[in-house]
Amino acid sequence: MTTTITPPSGAAEQAPSEPPARRRHAVTRRRRGNGRFVAACLLPALALFALFMIWPTLSVFRMSLYTWSGFSPKMRFVGLDNFTKLIDDQQFLRAFQNTVALLVIVTVVTMGLGLSLAAIMTRQKLRGRNLYRFILYIPNVLSVVVIAAIFSAVFDQENGLINGTLRLLSLDGLQQVWLGDQGVVLWSVAIAMVWQALGYYMVIYMASMASIPEELYEASALDGAGAGRQFFTITLPLIWETLRTTLTFFVLSAVNLSFVLVRAMTGGGPDGASDVLLSYMYQQAYTNSSYGYGMAIGVVIFAFSFLVSLLVSRATRRQPLQY
């Protein structure tokens, strides 16, 4: 008599577990597939970046080692002679000084006013606050060339707004040739740069300040802290990362902004008094037919911008605060 053992009711046969080697192979194959997909998505962007950023940058470095008019097929290798000439070029040194002066003045004024206005409009109950914000933000919407045209009219010697107002107030002695005087032309360009950028950074700081909990200010007020103390001990530390990012971005963008405003407002004059690095590079490369020399100035601008951004990043690095 044969006895058949029947498994308990409801028990299911369990398939043998998958070998570990096969599981590892499946995971590896899946990861490779994901990697190929990511690479396929990134490849077009990397190709465009290499074509329009890396290759032109390398070309600038290469052309800085040659003497070339920009039009002639003849190019002569001169090594570092173009950079040696820069050391003795007084106009280049003047343009470099103007660039540094504009960066320092415009950055300090723009960041300071932007933070102050943002704190006032965020913390104070102002009537028409949205209207003020809109008015201050308008310059950022306008083209830089339009802003240059506006300030060229404002600083006009005969019919400009400033000299006209001074004449109306019988303050003729304070009138200036704003864009024709070597002593004030750089300040005129700086005013235009501040006016163009102020509203944009004010709005960014307002958005960052609006995220700070109100309870922190209420607690500090109970402890006797005033508005100024609250700004430096609560507001500024909690938006520090935003300030650090915008500071680096502004310093780099100001180099380009100064070039456009100088070319449109003064053309680098009078007698090169308002020249900045980019305008002097443009003049040498495309006006004086010294393309190789202009590219050497471009290399200096690249190194200068990289160094400034690195210094700003290192100088403003600190442990972020959380709330």
XYZ file of N, CA and C in Angstrom, residues 55-313:
777
model
N 35.578 75.859 -26.901
C 36.388 76.102 -28.089
C 36.700 77.579 -28.291
N 35.728 78.522 -28.171
C 36.089 79.938 -28.292
C 37.071 80.401 -27.227
N 36.933 79.876 -26.001
C 37.862 80.265 -24.943
C 39.277 79.793 -25.255
N 39.405 78.559 -25.707
C 40.719 78.058 -26.091
C 41.281 78.830 -27.285
N 40.407 79.266 -28.183
C 40.854 80.057 -29.337
C 41.400 81.405 -28.903
N 40.770 82.002 -27.888
C 41.276 83.274 -27.368
C 42.683 83.101 -26.814
N 42.903 82.038 -26.048
C 44.235 81.774 -25.506
C 45.242 81.541 -26.639
N 44.818 80.821 -27.645
C 45.739 80.531 -28.755
C 46.069 81.799 -29.545
N 45.061 82.619 -29.835
C 45.293 83.822 -30.641
C 46.088 84.877 -29.887
N 46.093 84.810 -28.553
C 46.868 85.787 -27.790
C 48.366 85.604 -27.980
N 48.774 84.487 -28.579
C 50.193 84.211 -28.809
C 50.641 84.611 -30.210
N 49.752 85.255 -30.977
C 50.066 85.620 -32.356
C 49.885 87.119 -32.563
N 50.534 87.617 -33.596
C 50.272 88.954 -34.108
C 49.462 88.800 -35.382
N 48.269 89.382 -35.375
C 47.361 89.216 -36.499
C 46.430 90.416 -36.556
N 46.173 90.912 -37.749
C 45.297 92.069 -37.913
C 43.828 91.697 -37.821
N 43.509 90.420 -37.964
C 42.126 89.998 -37.962
C 41.555 89.809 -39.345
N 42.227 90.327 -40.361
C 41.738 90.235 -41.731
C 42.750 89.553 -42.653
N 44.015 89.768 -42.399
C 45.050 89.193 -43.244
C 45.201 87.703 -42.962
N 45.483 86.903 -43.986
C 45.700 85.463 -43.747
C 47.029 85.176 -43.057
N 47.896 86.179 -42.949
C 49.208 85.981 -42.352
C 49.137 86.175 -40.846
N 49.637 85.204 -40.125
C 49.711 85.253 -38.673
C 51.142 84.930 -38.256
N 51.642 85.690 -37.296
C 53.016 85.489 -36.851
C 53.015 85.154 -35.358
N 53.653 84.043 -35.022
C 53.719 83.617 -33.631
C 54.722 84.492 -32.875
N 54.276 85.082 -31.756
C 55.144 85.965 -30.968
C 55.255 85.503 -29.521
N 54.627 84.403 -29.176
C 54.724 83.894 -27.809
C 54.036 84.808 -26.814
N 54.755 85.192 -25.792
C 54.200 86.029 -24.720
C 54.471 87.512 -24.930
N 54.887 87.905 -26.135
C 55.198 89.317 -26.381
C 53.989 90.214 -26.171
N 52.800 89.737 -26.533
C 51.596 90.554 -26.333
C 51.358 90.858 -24.859
N 51.641 89.893 -24.001
C 51.455 90.106 -22.572
C 52.551 91.019 -22.017
N 53.730 90.940 -22.582
C 54.802 91.843 -22.162
C 54.463 93.284 -22.498
N 53.848 93.497 -23.658
C 53.444 94.840 -24.051
C 52.388 95.410 -23.116
N 51.540 94.553 -22.560
C 50.488 95.041 -21.665
C 51.059 95.724 -20.430
N 52.198 95.245 -19.963
C 52.788 95.807 -18.742
C 53.185 97.262 -18.947
N 53.606 97.606 -20.166
C 54.053 98.970 -20.458
C 52.964 99.809 -21.127
N 51.769 99.250 -21.299
C 50.678 99.978 -21.950
C 49.919 100.776 -20.898
N 50.125 102.089 -20.866
C 49.508 102.929 -19.849
C 47.991 102.976 -19.990
N 47.493 102.921 -21.212
C 46.050 102.954 -21.396
C 45.392 101.666 -20.908
N 46.095 100.551 -21.077
C 45.579 99.293 -20.526
C 45.528 99.350 -19.004
N 46.592 99.875 -18.398
C 46.608 99.991 -16.939
C 45.507 100.933 -16.456
N 45.236 101.963 -17.221
C 44.157 102.889 -16.856
C 42.799 102.197 -16.960
N 42.610 101.428 -18.020
C 41.358 100.687 -18.179
C 41.188 99.661 -17.062
N 42.284 99.035 -16.665
C 42.230 98.066 -15.562
C 41.827 98.754 -14.263
N 42.414 99.923 -13.999
C 42.056 100.676 -12.798
C 40.595 101.102 -12.818
N 40.124 101.538 -13.978
C 38.718 101.938 -14.087
C 37.786 100.757 -13.825
N 38.158 99.581 -14.332
C 37.331 98.394 -14.118
C 37.258 98.038 -12.645
N 38.398 98.055 -11.967
C 38.418 97.740 -10.536
C 37.620 98.777 -9.749
N 37.788 100.053 -10.093
C 37.061 101.113 -9.384
C 35.552 100.955 -9.550
N 35.107 100.675 -10.766
C 33.673 100.487 -10.990
C 33.146 99.271 -10.248
N 33.914 98.187 -10.257
C 33.467 96.989 -9.553
C 33.294 97.259 -8.061
N 34.254 97.939 -7.464
C 34.182 98.202 -6.024
C 33.047 99.170 -5.704
N 33.004 100.298 -6.402
C 32.010 101.329 -6.103
C 30.592 100.830 -6.370
N 30.384 100.300 -7.559
C 29.035 99.883 -7.947
C 28.562 98.700 -7.111
N 29.442 97.760 -6.810
C 29.040 96.608 -6.003
C 28.640 97.022 -4.604
N 29.456 97.852 -3.969
C 29.156 98.284 -2.599
C 27.849 99.074 -2.553
N 27.683 100.022 -3.469
C 26.481 100.857 -3.463
C 25.240 100.042 -3.810
N 25.325 99.203 -4.837
C 24.158 98.427 -5.256
C 23.744 97.421 -4.192
N 24.702 96.677 -3.647
C 24.359 95.697 -2.624
C 23.846 96.381 -1.357
N 24.479 97.478 -0.972
C 24.047 98.194 0.230
C 22.644 98.764 0.089
N 22.383 99.462 -1.025
C 21.048 100.019 -1.238
C 20.011 98.918 -1.429
N 20.382 97.853 -2.149
C 19.437 96.761 -2.360
C 19.007 96.109 -1.066
N 19.967 95.846 -0.176
C 19.644 95.266 1.124
C 18.811 96.218 1.976
N 19.179 97.494 1.978
C 18.456 98.469 2.796
C 17.016 98.632 2.333
N 16.830 98.803 1.020
C 15.473 98.969 0.497
C 14.647 97.709 0.695
N 15.268 96.541 0.515
C 14.535 95.289 0.716
C 14.095 95.149 2.172
N 14.976 95.516 3.112
C 14.621 95.430 4.531
C 13.502 96.407 4.879
N 13.576 97.604 4.325
C 12.534 98.606 4.603
C 11.183 98.149 4.065
N 11.170 97.664 2.825
C 9.896 97.267 2.221
C 9.359 95.965 2.781
N 10.221 95.151 3.375
C 9.763 93.899 3.972
C 9.306 94.084 5.409
N 10.039 94.879 6.168
C 9.769 95.013 7.591
C 8.855 96.196 7.935
N 8.865 97.236 7.108
C 8.062 98.418 7.395
C 6.741 98.365 6.634
N 5.689 98.855 7.233
C 4.374 98.876 6.595
C 4.232 100.167 5.791
N 4.715 100.111 4.561
C 4.680 101.274 3.688
C 3.440 101.230 2.805
N 2.787 102.367 2.677
C 1.663 102.457 1.756
C 2.201 102.558 0.328
N 1.661 101.756 -0.554
C 2.132 101.751 -1.939
C 3.439 101.010 -2.118
N 3.679 100.018 -1.272
C 4.945 99.281 -1.333
C 5.128 98.582 -2.677
N 4.066 97.984 -3.198
C 4.165 97.292 -4.483
C 4.466 98.255 -5.624
N 3.948 99.472 -5.531
C 4.228 100.480 -6.556
C 5.702 100.866 -6.534
N 6.271 101.046 -5.354
C 7.697 101.372 -5.246
C 8.554 100.247 -5.818
N 8.171 99.030 -5.501
C 8.926 97.888 -6.007
C 8.868 97.835 -7.534
N 7.693 98.121 -8.086
C 7.539 98.117 -9.545
C 8.387 99.206 -10.191
N 8.383 100.394 -9.598
C 9.149 101.505 -10.160
C 10.648 101.215 -10.120
N 11.112 100.651 -9.018
C 12.538 100.357 -8.894
C 12.964 99.206 -9.791
N 12.031 98.330 -10.141
C 12.381 97.180 -10.970
C 12.359 97.503 -12.463
N 11.720 98.585 -12.864
C 11.589 98.940 -14.280
C 12.930 98.982 -15.005
N 13.995 99.611 -14.434
C 15.268 99.673 -15.182
C 15.807 98.317 -15.593
N 15.521 97.274 -14.823
C 16.033 95.951 -15.175
C 15.322 95.364 -16.383
N 14.135 95.857 -16.667
C 13.380 95.374 -17.825
C 13.893 96.032 -19.106
N 14.394 97.252 -18.983
C 14.846 97.997 -20.145
C 16.158 97.436 -20.681
N 16.361 97.623 -21.961
C 17.632 97.243 -22.580
C 18.742 98.149 -22.054
N 19.941 97.589 -21.963
C 21.081 98.375 -21.485
C 21.366 99.534 -22.428
N 21.148 99.341 -23.718
C 21.363 100.422 -24.677
C 20.366 101.544 -24.440
N 19.125 101.190 -24.107
C 18.118 102.214 -23.791
C 18.520 102.978 -22.540
N 19.032 102.267 -21.536
C 19.488 102.938 -20.316
C 20.640 103.881 -20.621
N 21.551 103.464 -21.499
C 22.656 104.338 -21.895
C 22.132 105.592 -22.585
N 21.115 105.451 -23.426
C 20.533 106.610 -24.098
C 19.848 107.537 -23.096
N 19.166 106.959 -22.104
C 18.498 107.771 -21.085
C 19.505 108.601 -20.311
N 20.589 107.980 -19.873
C 21.561 108.713 -19.060
C 22.419 109.642 -19.912
N 22.560 109.348 -21.174
C 23.240 110.313 -22.047
C 22.428 111.600 -22.127
N 21.100 111.468 -22.146
C 20.237 112.646 -22.147
C 20.229 113.337 -20.780
N 20.244 112.525 -19.706
C 20.247 113.103 -18.358
C 21.517 113.904 -18.110
N 22.659 113.401 -18.596
C 23.945 114.056 -18.345
C 24.336 115.038 -19.454
N 23.445 115.305 -20.383
C 23.767 116.231 -21.464
C 24.158 117.596 -20.897
N 25.206 118.168 -21.473
C 25.750 119.422 -20.928
C 24.778 120.589 -21.052
N 24.067 120.687 -22.165
C 23.210 121.844 -22.417
C 21.780 121.619 -21.964
N 21.185 120.515 -22.383
C 19.760 120.292 -22.136
C 19.497 119.102 -21.214
N 20.507 118.649 -20.504
C 20.333 117.494 -19.633
C 19.532 117.821 -18.390
N 18.954 116.789 -17.794
C 18.113 116.966 -16.611
C 18.892 117.540 -15.439
N 20.112 117.055 -15.216
C 20.872 117.505 -14.045
C 21.283 118.962 -14.190
N 21.921 119.307 -15.290
C 22.352 120.698 -15.476
C 21.160 121.632 -15.592
N 20.069 121.157 -16.200
C 18.869 121.988 -16.282
C 18.284 122.270 -14.915
N 18.279 121.260 -14.038
C 17.762 121.456 -12.682
C 18.658 122.402 -11.890
N 19.970 122.241 -12.026
C 20.895 123.137 -11.327
C 20.749 124.571 -11.821
N 20.519 124.736 -13.121
C 20.321 126.076 -13.681
C 19.022 126.697 -13.161
N 18.002 125.860 -13.021
C 16.717 126.337 -12.518
C 16.824 126.771 -11.063
N 17.686 126.094 -10.301
C 17.872 126.426 -8.885
C 18.958 127.477 -8.672
N 19.429 128.075 -9.771
C 20.475 129.107 -9.708
C 21.761 128.572 -9.098
N 22.062 127.320 -9.379
C 23.297 126.690 -8.910
C 24.201 126.399 -10.102
N 24.399 127.430 -10.918
C 25.184 127.248 -12.139
C 26.614 126.788 -11.859
N 27.127 127.132 -10.698
C 28.500 126.754 -10.376
C 28.693 125.258 -10.195
N 27.593 124.529 -9.994
C 27.679 123.082 -9.798
C 27.518 122.303 -11.100
N 27.250 123.003 -12.191
C 27.076 122.314 -13.466
C 28.398 121.702 -13.931
N 28.277 120.547 -14.565
C 29.448 119.818 -15.021
C 29.249 119.348 -16.461
N 30.364 119.095 -17.117
C 30.321 118.384 -18.395
C 30.431 116.903 -18.021
N 29.309 116.320 -17.649
C 29.304 115.037 -16.969
C 29.997 113.924 -17.757
N 29.791 113.896 -19.050
C 30.376 112.855 -19.871
C 31.605 113.319 -20.638
N 32.058 114.520 -20.354
C 33.221 115.053 -21.049
C 34.330 115.488 -20.126
N 34.141 115.317 -18.826
C 35.143 115.699 -17.837
C 35.797 114.425 -17.305
N 37.112 114.352 -17.393
C 37.807 113.143 -16.964
C 37.627 112.865 -15.473
N 37.334 113.898 -14.700
C 37.195 113.702 -13.260
C 35.855 113.142 -12.834
N 34.812 113.279 -13.655
C 33.467 112.859 -13.239
C 32.845 111.822 -14.170
N 33.462 111.561 -15.319
C 32.814 110.670 -16.286
C 32.642 109.261 -15.731
N 33.605 108.781 -14.962
C 33.493 107.432 -14.417
C 32.367 107.347 -13.380
N 32.182 108.427 -12.619
C 31.087 108.469 -11.658
C 29.735 108.470 -12.370
N 29.673 109.113 -13.516
C 28.431 109.135 -14.287
C 28.070 107.725 -14.763
N 29.064 106.986 -15.233
C 28.824 105.606 -15.653
C 28.409 104.753 -14.461
N 29.029 104.978 -13.301
C 28.696 104.205 -12.101
C 27.242 104.437 -11.685
N 26.764 105.672 -11.793
C 25.367 105.969 -11.440
C 24.416 105.194 -12.340
N 24.718 105.156 -13.634
C 23.872 104.406 -14.567
C 23.878 102.918 -14.236
N 25.014 102.370 -13.872
C 25.105 100.948 -13.530
C 24.289 100.633 -12.277
N 24.366 101.488 -11.264
C 23.607 101.274 -10.033
C 22.108 101.331 -10.322
N 21.692 102.309 -11.105
C 20.269 102.478 -11.418
C 19.732 101.263 -12.169
N 20.541 100.696 -13.032
C 20.089 99.554 -13.824
C 19.920 98.297 -12.973
N 20.799 98.077 -12.005
C 20.828 96.797 -11.287
C 20.105 96.819 -9.952
N 19.824 97.991 -9.397
C 19.332 98.083 -8.030
C 18.022 97.321 -7.826
N 17.044 97.543 -8.692
C 15.728 96.938 -8.495
C 15.751 95.425 -8.539
N 16.571 94.857 -9.407
C 16.643 93.399 -9.550
C 17.115 92.749 -8.257
N 18.189 93.259 -7.691
C 18.725 92.652 -6.472
C 17.848 92.965 -5.262
N 17.180 94.114 -5.272
C 16.253 94.417 -4.189
C 15.121 93.387 -4.144
N 14.575 93.033 -5.308
C 13.492 92.042 -5.357
C 13.985 90.675 -4.884
N 15.196 90.289 -5.273
C 15.744 89.004 -4.822
C 15.879 88.982 -3.298
N 16.386 90.063 -2.713
C 16.555 90.100 -1.264
C 15.204 90.150 -0.551
N 14.231 90.819 -1.149
C 12.893 90.843 -0.546
C 12.300 89.439 -0.489
N 12.462 88.682 -1.558
C 11.947 87.315 -1.574
C 12.630 86.451 -0.521
N 13.925 86.656 -0.338
C 14.657 85.880 0.666
C 14.256 86.291 2.078
N 14.084 87.586 2.301
C 13.698 88.070 3.635
C 12.279 87.660 3.999
N 11.410 87.544 3.004
C 10.017 87.184 3.287
C 9.884 85.780 3.842
N 10.883 84.929 3.642
C 10.813 83.551 4.132
C 11.270 83.408 5.587
N 11.778 84.484 6.184
C 12.234 84.431 7.574
C 11.013 84.457 8.495
N 10.901 83.527 9.429
C 9.726 83.505 10.327
C 9.592 84.795 11.129
N 8.364 85.265 11.246
C 8.098 86.489 11.997
C 8.375 86.310 13.484
N 8.289 85.064 13.965
C 8.498 84.818 15.396
C 9.895 85.229 15.857
N 10.877 85.135 14.966
C 12.237 85.521 15.347
C 12.308 87.013 15.644
N 11.633 87.809 14.822
C 11.630 89.250 15.050
C 10.824 89.604 16.300
N 9.731 88.912 16.523
C 8.925 89.195 17.720
C 9.701 88.868 18.988
N 10.417 87.743 18.973
C 11.196 87.370 20.154
C 12.321 88.370 20.406
N 12.985 88.813 19.338
C 14.068 89.777 19.521
C 13.545 91.132 19.969
N 12.339 91.502 19.506
C 11.751 92.770 19.942
C 11.437 92.737 21.432
N 10.981 91.591 21.931
C 10.724 91.451 23.368
C 12.005 91.589 24.176
N 13.130 91.211 23.572
C 14.419 91.337 24.247
C 15.008 92.733 24.106
N 14.297 93.618 23.414
C 14.747 95.004 23.300
C 15.561 95.317 22.068
N 15.597 94.423 21.087
C 16.367 94.674 19.874
C 15.605 95.607 18.941
N 16.298 96.616 18.426
C 15.699 97.546 17.486
C 15.792 97.034 16.061
N 15.359 97.869 15.121
C 15.347 97.464 13.711
C 16.760 97.208 13.193
N 17.708 98.079 13.577
C 19.080 97.895 13.116
C 19.703 96.634 13.670
N 19.495 96.370 14.938
C 20.035 95.161 15.570
C 19.420 93.914 14.948
N 18.129 93.948 14.659
C 17.466 92.815 14.029
C 18.021 92.546 12.633
N 18.322 93.619 11.914
C 18.842 93.443 10.561
C 20.186 92.737 10.576
N 21.084 93.140 11.466
C 22.435 92.576 11.470
C 22.532 91.236 12.197
N 21.611 90.932 13.111
C 21.700 89.678 13.864
C 20.717 88.606 13.386
N 19.675 89.013 12.660
C 18.678 88.043 12.185
C 18.619 88.011 10.661
N 18.305 89.162 10.075
C 18.067 89.199 8.630
C 19.313 88.849 7.833
N 20.392 89.573 8.082
C 21.604 89.378 7.289
C 22.179 87.968 7.411
N 22.303 87.389 8.619
C 22.832 86.015 8.684
C 21.945 84.983 7.991
N 20.618 85.178 8.023
C 19.722 84.176 7.458
C 19.590 84.275 5.941
N 19.974 85.400 5.356
C 19.954 85.494 3.880
C 21.383 85.515 3.332
N 22.323 85.085 4.130
C 23.727 85.186 3.737
C 24.029 84.400 2.468
N 23.465 83.229 2.322
C 23.730 82.423 1.133
C 23.203 83.115 -0.128
N 22.039 83.750 -0.016
C 21.513 84.520 -1.150
C 22.418 85.697 -1.465
N 22.861 86.391 -0.432
C 23.764 87.525 -0.626
C 25.067 87.074 -1.267
N 25.585 85.964 -0.829
C 26.851 85.458 -1.371
C 26.717 85.111 -2.853
N 25.620 84.460 -3.215
C 25.405 84.080 -4.609
C 25.232 85.304 -5.495
N 24.399 86.250 -5.067
C 24.162 87.445 -5.870
C 25.411 88.317 -5.970
N 26.228 88.311 -4.940
C 27.449 89.103 -4.971
C 28.399 88.588 -6.050
N 28.586 87.284 -6.104
C 29.444 86.706 -7.142
C 28.872 86.962 -8.527
N 27.576 86.766 -8.669
C 26.928 86.977 -9.960
C 27.040 88.429 -10.401
N 26.853 89.359 -9.473
C 26.883 90.771 -9.840
C 28.285 91.214 -10.254
N 29.286 90.756 -9.537
C 30.654 91.144 -9.871
C 31.005 90.713 -11.292
N 30.603 89.504 -11.676
C 30.895 89.020 -13.024
C 30.072 89.757 -14.077
N 28.798 89.990 -13.799
C 27.954 90.672 -14.779
C 28.309 92.148 -14.913
N 28.850 92.755 -13.854
C 29.204 94.174 -13.910
C 30.330 94.422 -14.911
N 31.199 93.454 -15.117
C 32.269 93.608 -16.106
C 31.675 93.803 -17.498
N 30.655 92.998 -17.828
C 30.006 93.130 -19.130
C 29.134 94.380 -19.203
N 28.423 94.696 -18.111
C 27.544 95.857 -18.096
C 28.324 97.148 -18.282
N 29.478 97.248 -17.640
C 30.288 98.458 -17.772
C 30.735 98.661 -19.213
N 31.034 97.571 -19.912
C 31.465 97.673 -21.311
C 30.372 98.277 -22.185
N 29.141 97.763 -22.041
C 28.043 98.247 -22.890
C 27.745 99.710 -22.598
N 27.691 100.080 -21.325
C 27.377 101.464 -20.978
C 28.480 102.423 -21.413
N 29.723 102.018 -21.246
C 30.834 102.880 -21.658
C 30.828 103.075 -23.161
N 30.646 102.009 -23.927
C 30.634 102.131 -25.386
C 29.475 102.990 -25.866
N 28.300 102.859 -25.220
C 27.122 103.585 -25.677
C 27.080 105.027 -25.167
N 27.638 105.284 -23.976
C 27.536 106.611 -23.386
C 28.732 107.499 -23.719
N 29.922 106.942 -23.659
C 31.122 107.779 -23.794
C 32.062 107.319 -24.889
N 31.935 106.075 -25.330
C 32.888 105.551 -26.307
C 34.290 105.403 -25.757
N 34.415 105.427 -24.435
C 35.725 105.331 -23.798
C 36.346 106.670 -23.479
N 35.768 107.753 -23.971
C 36.321 109.082 -23.756
C 35.876 109.676 -22.431
N 36.325 110.895 -22.171
C 37.255 111.684 -23.006
C 38.708 111.227 -22.825
N 39.385 111.072 -23.934
C 40.802 110.697 -23.948
C 41.049 109.404 -23.179
N 40.120 108.445 -23.320
C 40.286 107.147 -22.667
C 40.030 107.142 -21.179
N 39.447 108.224 -20.630
C 39.270 108.313 -19.183
C 38.226 107.341 -18.656
N 37.286 106.904 -19.508
C 36.244 105.980 -19.061
C 36.420 104.580 -19.626
N 37.540 104.319 -20.263
C 37.772 102.987 -20.820
C 37.805 101.937 -19.715
N 37.189 100.782 -19.974
C 37.291 99.617 -19.104
C 37.956 98.499 -19.904
N 38.228 97.391 -19.262
C 39.000 96.340 -19.917
C 38.335 95.841 -21.197
N 37.032 95.595 -21.144
C 36.363 95.060 -22.320
C 36.298 96.070 -23.456
N 36.082 97.336 -23.133
C 36.034 98.349 -24.193
C 37.415 98.539 -24.821
N 38.461 98.454 -24.017
C 39.817 98.591 -24.564
C 40.170 97.368 -25.408
N 39.736 96.188 -24.981
C 39.949 94.992 -25.787
C 39.244 95.115 -27.131
N 37.999 95.570 -27.115
C 37.237 95.752 -28.350
C 37.933 96.755 -29.272
N 38.427 97.833 -28.690
C 39.105 98.858 -29.487
C 40.361 98.302 -30.158
N 41.140 97.541 -29.407
C 42.374 97.002 -29.971
C 42.103 95.919 -31.002
N 41.144 95.048 -30.740
C 40.917 93.898 -31.614
C 40.157 94.261 -32.878
N 39.184 95.175 -32.767
C 38.289 95.400 -33.898
C 38.383 96.807 -34.490
N 39.072 97.710 -33.821
C 39.237 99.065 -34.361
C 40.665 99.311 -34.818
N 41.622 98.921 -33.992
C 43.032 99.136 -34.322
C 43.655 97.967 -35.076
N 42.853 96.960 -35.398
C 43.329 95.784 -36.156
C 44.503 95.085 -35.472
N 44.465 95.072 -34.145
C 45.485 94.341 -33.376
C 44.790 93.184 -32.667
N 44.352 92.216 -33.475
C 43.495 91.156 -32.946
C 44.233 90.313 -31.901
N 45.459 89.953 -32.151
C 46.214 89.157 -31.193
C 46.412 89.889 -29.880
N 46.694 91.194 -29.969
C 46.866 91.998 -28.758
C 45.551 92.095 -27.987
N 44.454 92.243 -28.732
C 43.146 92.283 -28.080
C 42.815 90.978 -27.379
N 43.204 89.845 -27.994
C 42.952 88.563 -27.351
C 43.799 88.384 -26.096
N 44.980 88.988 -26.072
C 45.789 88.955 -24.853
C 45.073 89.691 -23.719
N 44.435 90.810 -24.059
C 43.630 91.515 -23.058
C 42.465 90.645 -22.620
N 41.874 89.891 -23.575
C 40.794 88.984 -23.220
C 41.227 87.912 -22.240
N 42.448 87.397 -22.393
C 42.965 86.410 -21.446
C 43.101 87.023 -20.061
N 43.556 88.267 -20.000
C 43.674 88.959 -18.706
C 42.300 89.126 -18.075
N 41.301 89.475 -18.889
C 39.939 89.630 -18.368
C 39.423 88.308 -17.827
N 39.681 87.221 -18.551
C 39.248 85.897 -18.102
C 39.895 85.550 -16.756
N 41.192 85.748 -16.656
C 41.896 85.435 -15.411
C 41.442 86.346 -14.275
N 41.224 87.624 -14.583
C 40.778 88.578 -13.574
C 39.396 88.206 -13.051
N 38.467 87.882 -13.947
C 37.105 87.522 -13.533
C 37.119 86.249 -12.697
N 37.910 85.269 -13.114
C 37.994 84.021 -12.355
C 38.571 84.272 -10.966
N 39.610 85.094 -10.885
C 40.246 85.368 -9.599
C 39.309 86.130 -8.670
N 38.594 87.125 -9.217
C 37.671 87.906 -8.390
C 36.547 87.027 -7.858
N 35.959 86.200 -8.717
C 34.890 85.310 -8.260
C 35.382 84.333 -7.201
N 36.622 83.848 -7.349
C 37.196 82.941 -6.353
C 37.406 83.650 -5.021
N 37.930 84.873 -5.070
C 38.158 85.630 -3.839
C 36.851 85.959 -3.133
N 35.832 86.348 -3.905
C 34.532 86.654 -3.315
C 33.932 85.414 -2.667
N 34.054 84.279 -3.349
C 33.515 83.038 -2.805
C 34.231 82.642 -1.516
